[in-house]
Amino acid sequence: MSVPAEAFAAPPAVSAALTGRPRTLQQQRSRAATSLSALRASTFVVAPWRRQPRPTATAAAHRPRWTAVVNDVGPTAEVIIGSIALCVPFVVASVLFGERIVRQRRCPTCEGSGLVQKGRFMRRCRTCGGFLPWQSWRQFFGLPPKKV
């Protein structure tokens, strides 16, 4: 059983769209052959001069209008446990930092400043750890003072 060649031919609308501008299509084929991006080339080969029709007011009027029904649900167990898990590290860190600041403020060596004189420079106190420098960060890290 043989099938006629017309069965494999493109529909008239497609064939008119593809053969309407043969020069443009020829240029696009050559550009597609030399292009590095096969996806970009294949995008432009099929009738790039045709634009998609914009939806009209009548088309928008026939669209179904969906409404969302939201039930007021209280916080679930996951939300409560997640909130607690989020807050715990901040509470623990603030307690530990507070202890270090109190320990530094009561230090007899540096008298709460966190810095001790070593030669010409101020260094961190080894007794309390010098957690926060109450004079300056430059002295805290042992950098030489700025020359003005």
Short mmCIF file of C-alpha atoms in Angstrom, two decimals:
data_model
loop_
_atom_site.label_atom_id
_atom_site.label_comp_id
_atom_site.label_asym_id
_atom_site.label_seq_id
_atom_site.Cartn_x
_atom_site.Cartn_y
_atom_site.Cartn_z
CA MET A 1 0.00 0.00 0.00
CA SER A 2 1.52 3.28 -1.04
CA VAL A 3 0.85 6.64 0.60
CA PRO A 4 0.60 9.71 -1.62
CA ALA A 5 3.28 12.41 -1.19
CA GLU A 6 0.60 14.98 -0.34
CA ALA A 7 -0.02 13.17 2.96
CA PHE A 8 3.44 14.19 4.16
CA ALA A 9 3.14 17.81 2.99
CA ALA A 10 2.72 20.58 5.53
CA PRO A 11 -0.71 22.16 5.92
CA PRO A 12 -1.24 25.26 3.74
CA ALA A 13 -1.08 27.69 6.70
CA VAL A 14 2.27 26.32 7.86
CA SER A 15 3.68 26.12 4.37
CA ALA A 16 2.63 29.75 3.67
CA ALA A 17 4.23 30.89 6.91
CA LEU A 18 7.48 29.10 6.14
CA THR A 19 7.69 30.01 2.46
CA GLY A 20 6.33 33.56 2.73
CA ARG A 21 9.81 35.03 3.21
CA PRO A 22 12.32 32.68 1.64
CA ARG A 23 15.20 35.17 1.73
CA THR A 24 14.85 35.73 5.47
CA LEU A 25 14.63 32.01 6.10
CA GLN A 26 17.72 31.40 3.98
CA GLN A 27 19.67 33.95 6.02
CA GLN A 28 18.45 32.40 9.23
CA ARG A 29 19.44 28.92 8.10
CA SER A 30 22.96 30.05 7.33
CA ARG A 31 23.18 31.90 10.64
CA ALA A 32 21.87 28.83 12.44
CA ALA A 33 24.50 26.67 10.78
CA THR A 34 27.33 28.89 12.04
CA SER A 35 25.82 29.73 15.43
CA LEU A 36 27.23 28.26 18.61
CA SER A 37 23.85 28.13 20.30
CA ALA A 38 21.57 25.58 18.70
CA LEU A 39 18.71 26.54 21.01
CA ARG A 40 18.83 30.19 19.98
CA ALA A 41 19.02 29.28 16.30
CA SER A 42 16.10 26.88 16.50
CA THR A 43 14.05 29.51 18.29
CA PHE A 44 14.44 32.03 15.47
CA VAL A 45 13.99 29.72 12.47
CA VAL A 46 10.24 29.24 12.85
CA ALA A 47 8.54 32.45 11.69
CA PRO A 48 10.17 35.04 13.96
CA TRP A 49 8.25 37.93 12.38
CA ARG A 50 4.93 36.59 13.64
CA ARG A 51 3.82 37.85 16.99
CA GLN A 52 1.57 36.04 19.37
CA PRO A 53 -1.93 37.54 19.52
CA ARG A 54 -2.65 39.59 22.60
CA PRO A 55 -5.61 38.56 24.71
CA THR A 56 -8.62 40.74 24.07
CA ALA A 57 -11.21 41.99 26.52
CA THR A 58 -13.69 39.36 25.38
CA ALA A 59 -11.14 36.62 25.98
CA ALA A 60 -10.50 37.96 29.46
CA ALA A 61 -14.24 38.06 30.17
CA HIS A 62 -14.59 34.34 29.46
CA ARG A 63 -11.83 33.30 31.83
CA PRO A 64 -13.04 31.52 34.94
CA ARG A 65 -12.69 33.62 38.05
CA TRP A 66 -11.17 31.58 40.83
CA THR A 67 -11.43 32.53 44.44
CA ALA A 68 -9.29 31.14 47.20
CA VAL A 69 -10.93 30.03 50.41
CA VAL A 70 -8.49 30.33 53.28
CA ASN A 71 -9.37 28.81 56.61
CA ASP A 72 -7.94 30.61 59.62
CA VAL A 73 -5.66 27.97 61.07
CA GLY A 74 -3.71 28.50 64.26
CA PRO A 75 0.02 27.91 64.49
CA THR A 76 0.92 24.27 64.06
CA ALA A 77 3.46 22.30 66.07
CA GLU A 78 6.07 22.73 63.32
CA VAL A 79 5.79 26.52 63.52
CA ILE A 80 6.08 26.57 67.31
CA ILE A 81 9.05 24.16 67.40
CA GLY A 82 10.75 26.05 64.57
CA SER A 83 10.33 29.37 66.39
CA ILE A 84 11.86 27.94 69.55
CA ALA A 85 14.73 26.37 67.60
CA LEU A 86 15.36 29.73 65.95
CA CYS A 87 15.50 31.66 69.22
CA VAL A 88 17.57 29.22 71.33
CA PRO A 89 21.01 29.99 69.77
CA PHE A 90 20.49 33.73 70.23
CA VAL A 91 19.52 33.30 73.88
CA VAL A 92 22.51 31.04 74.60
CA ALA A 93 24.92 33.38 72.81
CA SER A 94 23.64 36.45 74.65
CA VAL A 95 24.03 34.69 78.02
CA LEU A 96 27.59 33.58 77.22
CA PHE A 97 28.61 36.98 75.87
CA GLY A 98 27.11 38.64 78.93
CA GLU A 99 29.17 36.37 81.21
CA ARG A 100 32.36 37.24 79.33
CA ILE A 101 31.65 40.97 79.55
CA VAL A 102 30.99 40.72 83.31
CA ARG A 103 34.20 38.67 83.76
CA GLN A 104 36.17 41.28 81.79
CA ARG A 105 34.67 44.21 83.73
CA ARG A 106 35.69 42.55 87.04
CA CYS A 107 39.24 41.64 85.87
CA PRO A 108 41.89 43.03 88.28
CA THR A 109 44.65 42.99 85.62
CA CYS A 110 43.10 45.18 82.94
CA GLU A 111 40.46 46.82 85.19
CA GLY A 112 37.72 46.09 82.67
CA SER A 113 39.26 47.65 79.57
CA GLY A 114 40.35 44.34 78.02
CA LEU A 115 43.75 45.84 77.15
CA VAL A 116 47.09 45.61 78.97
CA GLN A 117 50.21 47.72 78.30
CA LYS A 118 53.00 45.61 76.74
CA GLY A 119 55.96 47.78 75.80
CA ARG A 120 54.71 50.61 73.60
CA PHE A 121 51.49 48.91 72.59
CA MET A 122 48.31 47.79 74.24
CA ARG A 123 47.58 44.05 73.94
CA ARG A 124 44.65 41.86 74.91
CA CYS A 125 44.50 40.90 78.54
CA ARG A 126 45.40 37.23 79.04
CA THR A 127 43.58 36.96 82.36
CA CYS A 128 40.07 37.71 81.12
CA GLY A 129 40.66 37.20 77.40
CA GLY A 130 39.98 40.83 76.53
CA PHE A 131 36.63 40.03 74.96
CA LEU A 132 35.71 43.62 74.10
CA PRO A 133 38.16 46.50 73.88
CA TRP A 134 36.63 49.44 75.69
CA GLN A 135 39.30 51.82 74.36
CA SER A 136 39.73 50.98 70.65
CA TRP A 137 39.76 48.07 68.24
CA ARG A 138 43.13 49.19 66.85
CA GLN A 139 44.77 48.72 70.24
CA PHE A 140 42.83 45.49 70.75
CA PHE A 141 44.40 43.85 67.70
CA GLY A 142 47.87 45.17 68.56
CA LEU A 143 48.22 47.46 65.56
CA PRO A 144 50.50 50.45 65.91
CA PRO A 145 48.67 53.72 66.57
CA LYS A 146 47.83 55.93 63.62
CA LYS A 147 50.29 58.70 62.85
CA VAL A 148 48.39 61.91 62.37
#
